[in-house]
PDB file of N, CA and C in Angstrom:
ATOM      1  N   MET B   1       7.913  18.673  -1.003  1.00  0.00           N
ATOM      2  CA  MET B   1       7.174  17.581  -0.507  1.00  0.00           C
ATOM      3  C   MET B   1       6.994  16.398  -1.120  1.00  0.00           C
ATOM      4  N   ILE B   2       7.889  15.527  -1.077  1.00  0.00           N
ATOM      5  CA  ILE B   2       7.640  14.041  -2.010  1.00  0.00           C
ATOM      6  C   ILE B   2       6.582  13.197  -1.097  1.00  0.00           C
ATOM      7  N   GLY B   3       5.986  12.565  -1.875  1.00  0.00           N
ATOM      8  CA  GLY B   3       4.910  11.441  -1.241  1.00  0.00           C
ATOM      9  C   GLY B   3       3.521  12.422  -0.859  1.00  0.00           C
ATOM     10  N   VAL B   4       3.412  13.824  -1.195  1.00  0.00           N
ATOM     11  CA  VAL B   4       1.999  14.079  -0.726  1.00  0.00           C
ATOM     12  C   VAL B   4       1.336  13.759  -2.006  1.00  0.00           C
ATOM     13  N   ASN B   5      -0.137  13.198  -1.798  1.00  0.00           N
ATOM     14  CA  ASN B   5      -0.987  12.928  -2.859  1.00  0.00           C
ATOM     15  C   ASN B   5      -1.646  13.974  -3.508  1.00  0.00           C
ATOM     16  N   SER B   6      -2.317  13.806  -4.406  1.00  0.00           N
ATOM     17  CA  SER B   6      -3.072  14.527  -5.128  1.00  0.00           C
ATOM     18  C   SER B   6      -4.278  13.896  -5.705  1.00  0.00           C
ATOM     19  N   VAL B   7      -5.471  14.749  -6.068  1.00  0.00           N
ATOM     20  CA  VAL B   7      -6.667  14.177  -6.047  1.00  0.00           C
ATOM     21  C   VAL B   7      -7.009  14.625  -7.676  1.00  0.00           C
ATOM     22  N   VAL B   8      -7.572  13.708  -8.651  1.00  0.00           N
ATOM     23  CA  VAL B   8      -7.619  14.260  -9.921  1.00  0.00           C
ATOM     24  C   VAL B   8      -9.109  13.651 -10.087  1.00  0.00           C
ATOM     25  N   LYS B   9      -9.713  14.291 -11.001  1.00  0.00           N
ATOM     26  CA  LYS B   9     -10.770  13.774 -11.500  1.00  0.00           C
ATOM     27  C   LYS B   9     -10.711  13.229 -12.845  1.00  0.00           C
ATOM     28  N   VAL B  10     -11.409  11.683 -12.910  1.00  0.00           N
ATOM     29  CA  VAL B  10     -11.477  10.907 -14.256  1.00  0.00           C
ATOM     30  C   VAL B  10     -12.433  11.093 -14.739  1.00  0.00           C
ATOM     31  N   ARG B  11     -12.637  11.179 -15.963  1.00  0.00           N
ATOM     32  CA  ARG B  11     -13.930  10.913 -16.579  1.00  0.00           C
ATOM     33  C   ARG B  11     -14.128   9.901 -18.051  1.00  0.00           C
ATOM     34  N   PHE B  12     -14.988   9.186 -18.170  1.00  0.00           N
ATOM     35  CA  PHE B  12     -15.250   8.399 -19.325  1.00  0.00           C
ATOM     36  C   PHE B  12     -16.250   8.506 -20.251  1.00  0.00           C
ATOM     37  N   PHE B  13     -15.961   8.226 -21.430  1.00  0.00           N
ATOM     38  CA  PHE B  13     -17.157   8.659 -22.284  1.00  0.00           C
ATOM     39  C   PHE B  13     -17.444   7.426 -23.112  1.00  0.00           C
ATOM     40  N   ALA B  14     -18.538   7.561 -23.680  1.00  0.00           N
ATOM     41  CA  ALA B  14     -19.014   6.413 -24.410  1.00  0.00           C
ATOM     42  C   ALA B  14     -19.021   5.307 -23.775  1.00  0.00           C
ATOM     43  N   VAL B  15     -18.283   4.395 -24.655  1.00  0.00           N
ATOM     44  CA  VAL B  15     -18.280   2.701 -24.313  1.00  0.00           C
ATOM     45  C   VAL B  15     -17.402   2.629 -22.999  1.00  0.00           C
ATOM     46  N   LEU B  16     -16.770   3.389 -23.069  1.00  0.00           N
ATOM     47  CA  LEU B  16     -15.744   3.355 -21.643  1.00  0.00           C
ATOM     48  C   LEU B  16     -16.121   3.617 -20.539  1.00  0.00           C
ATOM     49  N   LYS B  17     -17.503   4.576 -20.785  1.00  0.00           N
ATOM     50  CA  LYS B  17     -18.114   4.685 -19.475  1.00  0.00           C
ATOM     51  C   LYS B  17     -19.197   3.435 -18.900  1.00  0.00           C
ATOM     52  N   HIS B  18     -19.683   2.592 -19.830  1.00  0.00           N
ATOM     53  CA  HIS B  18     -20.491   1.471 -19.841  1.00  0.00           C
ATOM     54  C   HIS B  18     -19.394   0.502 -19.410  1.00  0.00           C
ATOM     55  N   LEU B  19     -18.072   0.276 -19.660  1.00  0.00           N
ATOM     56  CA  LEU B  19     -17.313  -0.347 -18.981  1.00  0.00           C
ATOM     57  C   LEU B  19     -17.028  -0.236 -17.630  1.00  0.00           C
ATOM     58  N   VAL B  20     -16.787   0.862 -17.195  1.00  0.00           N
ATOM     59  CA  VAL B  20     -16.581   1.502 -15.801  1.00  0.00           C
ATOM     60  C   VAL B  20     -17.601   1.093 -15.005  1.00  0.00           C
ATOM     61  N   GLY B  21     -18.737   1.516 -15.759  1.00  0.00           N
ATOM     62  CA  GLY B  21     -20.010   1.616 -14.644  1.00  0.00           C
ATOM     63  C   GLY B  21     -20.471   3.116 -14.044  1.00  0.00           C
ATOM     64  N   LYS B  22     -19.486   3.953 -14.555  1.00  0.00           N
ATOM     65  CA  LYS B  22     -19.928   5.355 -13.968  1.00  0.00           C
ATOM     66  C   LYS B  22     -18.999   6.333 -15.123  1.00  0.00           C
ATOM     67  N   ASP B  23     -19.580   7.509 -14.962  1.00  0.00           N
ATOM     68  CA  ASP B  23     -18.959   8.399 -16.209  1.00  0.00           C
ATOM     69  C   ASP B  23     -17.722   9.261 -15.620  1.00  0.00           C
ATOM     70  N   GLU B  24     -17.561   9.264 -14.031  1.00  0.00           N
ATOM     71  CA  GLU B  24     -16.396   9.895 -13.422  1.00  0.00           C
ATOM     72  C   GLU B  24     -16.041   9.054 -12.343  1.00  0.00           C
ATOM     73  N   LEU B  25     -14.898   9.491 -11.974  1.00  0.00           N
ATOM     74  CA  LEU B  25     -14.420   8.991 -10.416  1.00  0.00           C
ATOM     75  C   LEU B  25     -13.298  10.024 -10.188  1.00  0.00           C
ATOM     76  N   SER B  26     -13.111  10.087  -8.776  1.00  0.00           N
ATOM     77  CA  SER B  26     -11.902  10.842  -8.180  1.00  0.00           C
ATOM     78  C   SER B  26     -10.860   9.782  -7.628  1.00  0.00           C
ATOM     79  N   LEU B  27      -9.715  10.297  -7.945  1.00  0.00           N
ATOM     80  CA  LEU B  27      -8.470   9.282  -8.142  1.00  0.00           C
ATOM     81  C   LEU B  27      -7.413   9.515  -6.962  1.00  0.00           C
ATOM     82  N   GLU B  28      -7.221   8.933  -6.327  1.00  0.00           N
ATOM     83  CA  GLU B  28      -5.899   9.916  -5.514  1.00  0.00           C
ATOM     84  C   GLU B  28      -4.427   9.368  -6.103  1.00  0.00           C
ATOM     85  N   ILE B  29      -3.501   9.928  -6.392  1.00  0.00           N
ATOM     86  CA  ILE B  29      -2.556   9.754  -7.046  1.00  0.00           C
ATOM     87  C   ILE B  29      -1.146  10.187  -6.038  1.00  0.00           C
ATOM     88  N   GLU B  30      -0.080  10.060  -6.476  1.00  0.00           N
ATOM     89  CA  GLU B  30       1.125  10.550  -5.755  1.00  0.00           C
ATOM     90  C   GLU B  30       1.391  11.600  -6.674  1.00  0.00           C
ATOM     91  N   LYS B  31       1.688  12.836  -5.862  1.00  0.00           N
ATOM     92  CA  LYS B  31       2.445  13.825  -6.559  1.00  0.00           C
ATOM     93  C   LYS B  31       3.668  13.796  -7.677  1.00  0.00           C
ATOM     94  N   GLU B  32       3.505  14.504  -8.809  1.00  0.00           N
ATOM     95  CA  GLU B  32       4.571  14.036  -9.634  1.00  0.00           C
ATOM     96  C   GLU B  32       4.077  12.923 -10.597  1.00  0.00           C
ATOM     97  N   THR B  33       3.074  12.302 -10.543  1.00  0.00           N
ATOM     98  CA  THR B  33       2.667  11.324 -11.587  1.00  0.00           C
ATOM     99  C   THR B  33       2.241  12.016 -12.899  1.00  0.00           C
ATOM    100  N   THR B  34       2.802  10.769 -13.684  1.00  0.00           N
ATOM    101  CA  THR B  34       2.917  11.050 -15.372  1.00  0.00           C
ATOM    102  C   THR B  34       1.227  10.467 -15.495  1.00  0.00           C
ATOM    103  N   LEU B  35       1.047  10.866 -16.914  1.00  0.00           N
ATOM    104  CA  LEU B  35      -0.170  10.376 -17.730  1.00  0.00           C
ATOM    105  C   LEU B  35       0.131   8.718 -17.518  1.00  0.00           C
ATOM    106  N   ALA B  36       1.142   8.279 -18.012  1.00  0.00           N
ATOM    107  CA  ALA B  36       1.629   6.678 -18.107  1.00  0.00           C
ATOM    108  C   ALA B  36       1.283   6.214 -16.887  1.00  0.00           C
ATOM    109  N   GLN B  37       2.000   6.721 -16.027  1.00  0.00           N
ATOM    110  CA  GLN B  37       1.542   6.093 -14.342  1.00  0.00           C
ATOM    111  C   GLN B  37       0.096   6.112 -13.885  1.00  0.00           C
ATOM    112  N   LEU B  38      -0.742   7.071 -14.436  1.00  0.00           N
ATOM    113  CA  LEU B  38      -1.975   7.053 -14.083  1.00  0.00           C
ATOM    114  C   LEU B  38      -2.760   6.009 -15.004  1.00  0.00           C
ATOM    115  N   ILE B  39      -2.361   5.881 -16.073  1.00  0.00           N
ATOM    116  CA  ILE B  39      -2.834   4.831 -16.929  1.00  0.00           C
ATOM    117  C   ILE B  39      -2.681   3.437 -16.173  1.00  0.00           C
ATOM    118  N   GLU B  40      -1.566   3.201 -16.077  1.00  0.00           N
ATOM    119  CA  GLU B  40      -0.982   2.002 -14.926  1.00  0.00           C
ATOM    120  C   GLU B  40      -1.805   1.816 -13.953  1.00  0.00           C
ATOM    121  N   LYS B  41      -2.159   2.855 -13.103  1.00  0.00           N
ATOM    122  CA  LYS B  41      -2.915   2.719 -11.845  1.00  0.00           C
ATOM    123  C   LYS B  41      -4.441   2.357 -12.623  1.00  0.00           C
ATOM    124  N   LEU B  42      -4.961   2.880 -13.350  1.00  0.00           N
ATOM    125  CA  LEU B  42      -6.142   2.651 -13.827  1.00  0.00           C
ATOM    126  C   LEU B  42      -6.416   1.242 -14.325  1.00  0.00           C
ATOM    127  N   GLN B  43      -5.450   0.779 -14.834  1.00  0.00           N
ATOM    128  CA  GLN B  43      -5.518  -0.670 -15.781  1.00  0.00           C
ATOM    129  C   GLN B  43      -5.479  -1.657 -14.384  1.00  0.00           C
ATOM    130  N   GLU B  44      -4.663  -1.305 -13.167  1.00  0.00           N
ATOM    131  CA  GLU B  44      -4.436  -1.863 -12.057  1.00  0.00           C
ATOM    132  C   GLU B  44      -6.009  -2.485 -11.445  1.00  0.00           C
ATOM    133  N   GLU B  45      -6.747  -1.004 -11.002  1.00  0.00           N
ATOM    134  CA  GLU B  45      -8.301  -0.713 -10.598  1.00  0.00           C
ATOM    135  C   GLU B  45      -9.110  -1.041 -11.407  1.00  0.00           C
ATOM    136  N   LEU B  46      -8.972  -0.872 -12.759  1.00  0.00           N
ATOM    137  CA  LEU B  46     -10.246  -1.131 -13.592  1.00  0.00           C
ATOM    138  C   LEU B  46      -9.769  -2.108 -14.553  1.00  0.00           C
ATOM    139  N   PRO B  47      -9.738  -3.259 -14.687  1.00  0.00           N
ATOM    140  CA  PRO B  47      -9.346  -4.378 -15.295  1.00  0.00           C
ATOM    141  C   PRO B  47     -10.153  -4.619 -16.874  1.00  0.00           C
ATOM    142  N   ALA B  48     -11.418  -4.109 -16.778  1.00  0.00           N
ATOM    143  CA  ALA B  48     -12.353  -3.684 -17.808  1.00  0.00           C
ATOM    144  C   ALA B  48     -11.607  -2.898 -18.904  1.00  0.00           C
ATOM    145  N   LEU B  49     -10.720  -1.882 -18.790  1.00  0.00           N
ATOM    146  CA  LEU B  49     -10.168  -0.967 -19.645  1.00  0.00           C
ATOM    147  C   LEU B  49      -8.833  -1.421 -19.841  1.00  0.00           C
ATOM    148  N   LYS B  50      -8.202  -2.176 -19.017  1.00  0.00           N
ATOM    149  CA  LYS B  50      -6.710  -2.742 -19.296  1.00  0.00           C
ATOM    150  C   LYS B  50      -6.672  -3.008 -20.953  1.00  0.00           C
ATOM    151  N   ASP B  51      -7.441  -3.762 -21.522  1.00  0.00           N
ATOM    152  CA  ASP B  51      -6.810  -3.749 -23.138  1.00  0.00           C
ATOM    153  C   ASP B  51      -7.356  -2.829 -23.973  1.00  0.00           C
ATOM    154  N   LEU B  52      -8.239  -2.142 -23.581  1.00  0.00           N
ATOM    155  CA  LEU B  52      -8.276  -0.786 -24.748  1.00  0.00           C
ATOM    156  C   LEU B  52      -7.498   0.373 -24.335  1.00  0.00           C
ATOM    157  N   LEU B  53      -6.850   0.358 -23.044  1.00  0.00           N
ATOM    158  CA  LEU B  53      -5.833   1.201 -22.804  1.00  0.00           C
ATOM    159  C   LEU B  53      -4.454   0.897 -22.939  1.00  0.00           C
ATOM    160  N   SER B  54      -4.268  -0.591 -23.343  1.00  0.00           N
ATOM    161  CA  SER B  54      -2.980  -0.810 -24.075  1.00  0.00           C
ATOM    162  C   SER B  54      -2.968  -0.799 -25.421  1.00  0.00           C
ATOM    163  N   GLU B  55      -4.359  -0.691 -26.049  1.00  0.00           N
ATOM    164  CA  GLU B  55      -4.296  -0.728 -27.313  1.00  0.00           C
ATOM    165  C   GLU B  55      -3.685   0.656 -28.035  1.00  0.00           C
ATOM    166  N   ARG B  56      -3.811   1.722 -27.071  1.00  0.00           N
ATOM    167  CA  ARG B  56      -3.509   2.769 -27.292  1.00  0.00           C
ATOM    168  C   ARG B  56      -4.504   3.499 -28.412  1.00  0.00           C
ATOM    169  N   ARG B  57      -5.634   2.975 -28.584  1.00  0.00           N
ATOM    170  CA  ARG B  57      -6.537   3.711 -29.339  1.00  0.00           C
ATOM    171  C   ARG B  57      -7.423   4.580 -28.783  1.00  0.00           C
ATOM    172  N   ILE B  58      -7.193   5.356 -27.634  1.00  0.00           N
ATOM    173  CA  ILE B  58      -8.018   5.920 -27.071  1.00  0.00           C
ATOM    174  C   ILE B  58      -7.555   7.369 -26.911  1.00  0.00           C
ATOM    175  N   LEU B  59      -8.213   8.499 -26.923  1.00  0.00           N
ATOM    176  CA  LEU B  59      -7.864   9.853 -27.111  1.00  0.00           C
ATOM    177  C   LEU B  59      -7.711  10.341 -25.457  1.00  0.00           C
ATOM    178  N   ILE B  60      -6.856  10.930 -25.170  1.00  0.00           N
ATOM    179  CA  ILE B  60      -6.607  11.208 -23.529  1.00  0.00           C
ATOM    180  C   ILE B  60      -6.598  12.482 -23.608  1.00  0.00           C
ATOM    181  N   SER B  61      -7.290  13.201 -22.882  1.00  0.00           N
ATOM    182  CA  SER B  61      -7.050  14.638 -22.437  1.00  0.00           C
ATOM    183  C   SER B  61      -6.756  15.071 -21.026  1.00  0.00           C
ATOM    184  N   VAL B  62      -6.088  16.152 -20.833  1.00  0.00           N
ATOM    185  CA  VAL B  62      -5.917  16.412 -19.557  1.00  0.00           C
ATOM    186  C   VAL B  62      -6.200  18.035 -19.272  1.00  0.00           C
ATOM    187  N   ASN B  63      -7.194  18.415 -18.386  1.00  0.00           N
ATOM    188  CA  ASN B  63      -7.834  19.651 -18.433  1.00  0.00           C
ATOM    189  C   ASN B  63      -8.284  20.052 -19.971  1.00  0.00           C
ATOM    190  N   GLN B  64      -8.837  19.145 -20.789  1.00  0.00           N
ATOM    191  CA  GLN B  64      -9.779  19.649 -21.950  1.00  0.00           C
ATOM    192  C   GLN B  64      -8.683  19.588 -23.174  1.00  0.00           C
ATOM    193  N   GLU B  65      -7.150  19.295 -22.868  1.00  0.00           N
ATOM    194  CA  GLU B  65      -6.256  19.445 -24.186  1.00  0.00           C
ATOM    195  C   GLU B  65      -5.784  17.820 -24.332  1.00  0.00           C
ATOM    196  N   LYS B  66      -5.328  17.312 -25.474  1.00  0.00           N
ATOM    197  CA  LYS B  66      -4.628  16.598 -25.795  1.00  0.00           C
ATOM    198  C   LYS B  66      -3.549  16.078 -25.000  1.00  0.00           C
ATOM    199  N   ALA B  67      -3.254  14.797 -24.502  1.00  0.00           N
ATOM    200  CA  ALA B  67      -2.065  14.651 -23.650  1.00  0.00           C
ATOM    201  C   ALA B  67      -1.235  13.908 -24.119  1.00  0.00           C
ATOM    202  N   GLU B  68       0.043  13.946 -24.154  1.00  0.00           N
ATOM    203  CA  GLU B  68       1.117  12.499 -24.326  1.00  0.00           C
ATOM    204  C   GLU B  68       1.306  12.001 -22.701  1.00  0.00           C
ATOM    205  N   LYS B  69       1.306  10.649 -22.975  1.00  0.00           N
ATOM    206  CA  LYS B  69       2.008  10.008 -21.624  1.00  0.00           C
ATOM    207  C   LYS B  69       3.219  10.313 -20.686  1.00  0.00           C
ATOM    208  N   HIS B  70       3.965  11.353 -21.185  1.00  0.00           N
ATOM    209  CA  HIS B  70       5.054  12.061 -20.207  1.00  0.00           C
ATOM    210  C   HIS B  70       4.152  13.124 -19.437  1.00  0.00           C
ATOM    211  N   CYS B  71       2.977  13.505 -19.824  1.00  0.00           N
ATOM    212  CA  CYS B  71       2.469  14.870 -19.254  1.00  0.00           C
ATOM    213  C   CYS B  71       2.217  14.531 -17.588  1.00  0.00           C
ATOM    214  N   LEU B  72       2.920  15.573 -17.011  1.00  0.00           N
ATOM    215  CA  LEU B  72       2.462  15.513 -15.242  1.00  0.00           C
ATOM    216  C   LEU B  72       0.978  15.902 -15.075  1.00  0.00           C
ATOM    217  N   ILE B  73       0.703  14.754 -14.180  1.00  0.00           N
ATOM    218  CA  ILE B  73      -0.627  15.110 -13.729  1.00  0.00           C
ATOM    219  C   ILE B  73      -0.580  15.735 -12.230  1.00  0.00           C
ATOM    220  N   ARG B  74      -1.711  16.705 -12.175  1.00  0.00           N
ATOM    221  CA  ARG B  74      -1.294  17.684 -10.907  1.00  0.00           C
ATOM    222  C   ARG B  74      -2.368  17.479 -10.145  1.00  0.00           C
ATOM    223  N   ASN B  75      -2.654  17.905  -8.985  1.00  0.00           N
ATOM    224  CA  ASN B  75      -4.003  18.158  -8.020  1.00  0.00           C
ATOM    225  C   ASN B  75      -5.029  19.168  -8.483  1.00  0.00           C
ATOM    226  N   GLY B  76      -6.012  18.480  -8.654  1.00  0.00           N
ATOM    227  CA  GLY B  76      -7.218  19.038  -9.615  1.00  0.00           C
ATOM    228  C   GLY B  76      -7.241  18.989 -10.900  1.00  0.00           C
ATOM    229  N   ASP B  77      -6.511  18.201 -11.780  1.00  0.00           N
ATOM    230  CA  ASP B  77      -6.549  18.083 -13.124  1.00  0.00           C
ATOM    231  C   ASP B  77      -8.106  17.099 -13.302  1.00  0.00           C
ATOM    232  N   GLU B  78      -8.138  17.334 -14.565  1.00  0.00           N
ATOM    233  CA  GLU B  78      -9.318  16.547 -15.095  1.00  0.00           C
ATOM    234  C   GLU B  78      -8.645  15.713 -16.371  1.00  0.00           C
ATOM    235  N   VAL B  79      -9.112  14.340 -16.072  1.00  0.00           N
ATOM    236  CA  VAL B  79      -8.142  13.623 -17.181  1.00  0.00           C
ATOM    237  C   VAL B  79      -9.414  12.789 -17.823  1.00  0.00           C
ATOM    238  N   ALA B  80      -9.652  12.977 -19.122  1.00  0.00           N
ATOM    239  CA  ALA B  80     -10.655  12.463 -19.733  1.00  0.00           C
ATOM    240  C   ALA B  80     -10.025  11.425 -20.576  1.00  0.00           C
ATOM    241  N   PHE B  81     -11.026  10.170 -20.935  1.00  0.00           N
ATOM    242  CA  PHE B  81     -10.573   9.108 -21.648  1.00  0.00           C
ATOM    243  C   PHE B  81     -11.724   9.031 -22.714  1.00  0.00           C
ATOM    244  N   LEU B  82     -11.636   9.059 -24.049  1.00  0.00           N
ATOM    245  CA  LEU B  82     -12.676   8.960 -25.179  1.00  0.00           C
ATOM    246  C   LEU B  82     -12.188   8.079 -26.203  1.00  0.00           C
ATOM    247  N   PRO B  83     -13.045   7.019 -26.276  1.00  0.00           N
ATOM    248  CA  PRO B  83     -12.939   6.145 -27.678  1.00  0.00           C
ATOM    249  C   PRO B  83     -12.699   6.588 -28.855  1.00  0.00           C
ATOM    250  N   PRO B  84     -12.310   5.795 -29.658  1.00  0.00           N
ATOM    251  CA  PRO B  84     -12.337   6.389 -30.966  1.00  0.00           C
ATOM    252  C   PRO B  84     -13.334   6.534 -31.637  1.00  0.00           C
ATOM    253  N   PHE B  85     -13.694   7.372 -32.569  1.00  0.00           N
ATOM    254  CA  PHE B  85     -15.327   7.518 -32.918  1.00  0.00           C
ATOM    255  C   PHE B  85     -15.202   8.178 -34.502  1.00  0.00           C
ATOM    256  N   ALA B  86     -16.183   8.063 -35.013  1.00  0.00           N
ATOM    257  CA  ALA B  86     -16.117   8.483 -36.494  1.00  0.00           C
ATOM    258  C   ALA B  86     -17.384   9.463 -36.607  1.00  0.00           C
ATOM    259  N   GLY B  87     -17.318  10.078 -37.507  1.00  0.00           N
ATOM    260  CA  GLY B  87     -18.651  11.108 -38.230  1.00  0.00           C
ATOM    261  C   GLY B  87     -19.478  10.365 -38.783  1.00  0.00           C
ATOM    262  N   GLY B  88     -20.553  11.275 -38.740  1.00  0.00           N
ATOM    263  CA  GLY B  88     -21.776  10.723 -39.420  1.00  0.00           C
ATOM    264  C   GLY B  88     -21.850  10.552 -41.209  1.00  0.00           C
ATOM    265  N   ALA B  89     -22.892  10.199 -41.476  1.00  0.00           N
ATOM    266  CA  ALA B  89     -22.708   9.894 -42.771  1.00  0.00           C
ATOM    267  C   ALA B  89     -23.103  11.696 -43.555  1.00  0.00           C
ATOM    268  N   ALA B  90     -22.018  11.561 -44.431  1.00  0.00           N
ATOM    269  CA  ALA B  90     -22.376  13.101 -45.177  1.00  0.00           C
ATOM    270  C   ALA B  90     -23.628  13.188 -45.826  1.00  0.00           C
ATOM    271  N   GLN B  91     -24.166  14.130 -45.641  1.00  0.00           N
ATOM    272  CA  GLN B  91     -25.404  14.715 -46.463  1.00  0.00           C
ATOM    273  C   GLN B  91     -25.381  15.511 -47.775  1.00  0.00           C
ATOM    274  N   SER B  92     -26.131  15.117 -48.688  1.00  0.00           N
ATOM    275  CA  SER B  92     -25.997  15.892 -49.679  1.00  0.00           C
ATOM    276  C   SER B  92     -26.790  17.093 -49.723  1.00  0.00           C
ATOM    277  N   ARG B  93     -26.208  18.305 -50.522  1.00  0.00           N
ATOM    278  CA  ARG B  93     -26.616  19.616 -50.496  1.00  0.00           C
ATOM    279  C   ARG B  93     -27.383  19.950 -51.635  1.00  0.00           C
ATOM    280  N   ALA B  94     -28.024  18.862 -52.455  1.00  0.00           N
ATOM    281  CA  ALA B  94     -28.540  18.981 -53.764  1.00  0.00           C
ATOM    282  C   ALA B  94     -29.660  20.034 -53.617  1.00  0.00           C
TER     283      ALA B  94
END
C-alpha cells in the first residue's frame, strides 16, 4: 500500500523545546519514511531547527533507542530530539 500515510509523535527536549515552542507534535509522514527524510521534513516545517539539525550534534532516538538516519520510521513511532548536554560537576567524597 504505497502512499499510505503514517503518524508519528515527535518530541523535543531542553533548548529544542524552546525553539519549537512546544515539547511534542504529531507529524504525518509517508509510509516507508527514513529518519533522514523525517529530518528534512522537520527542517522545512520548523526552520528554527534547521541549523541545529544540519550540524548533526543532536541525539535522535526512535522509540527510546538511539537511531541512525537510515532507520525506517513507522506509524505510531516516537522520535525524540535531544540537544548535546554535559554532566554536572563532580563532587568530592572526602
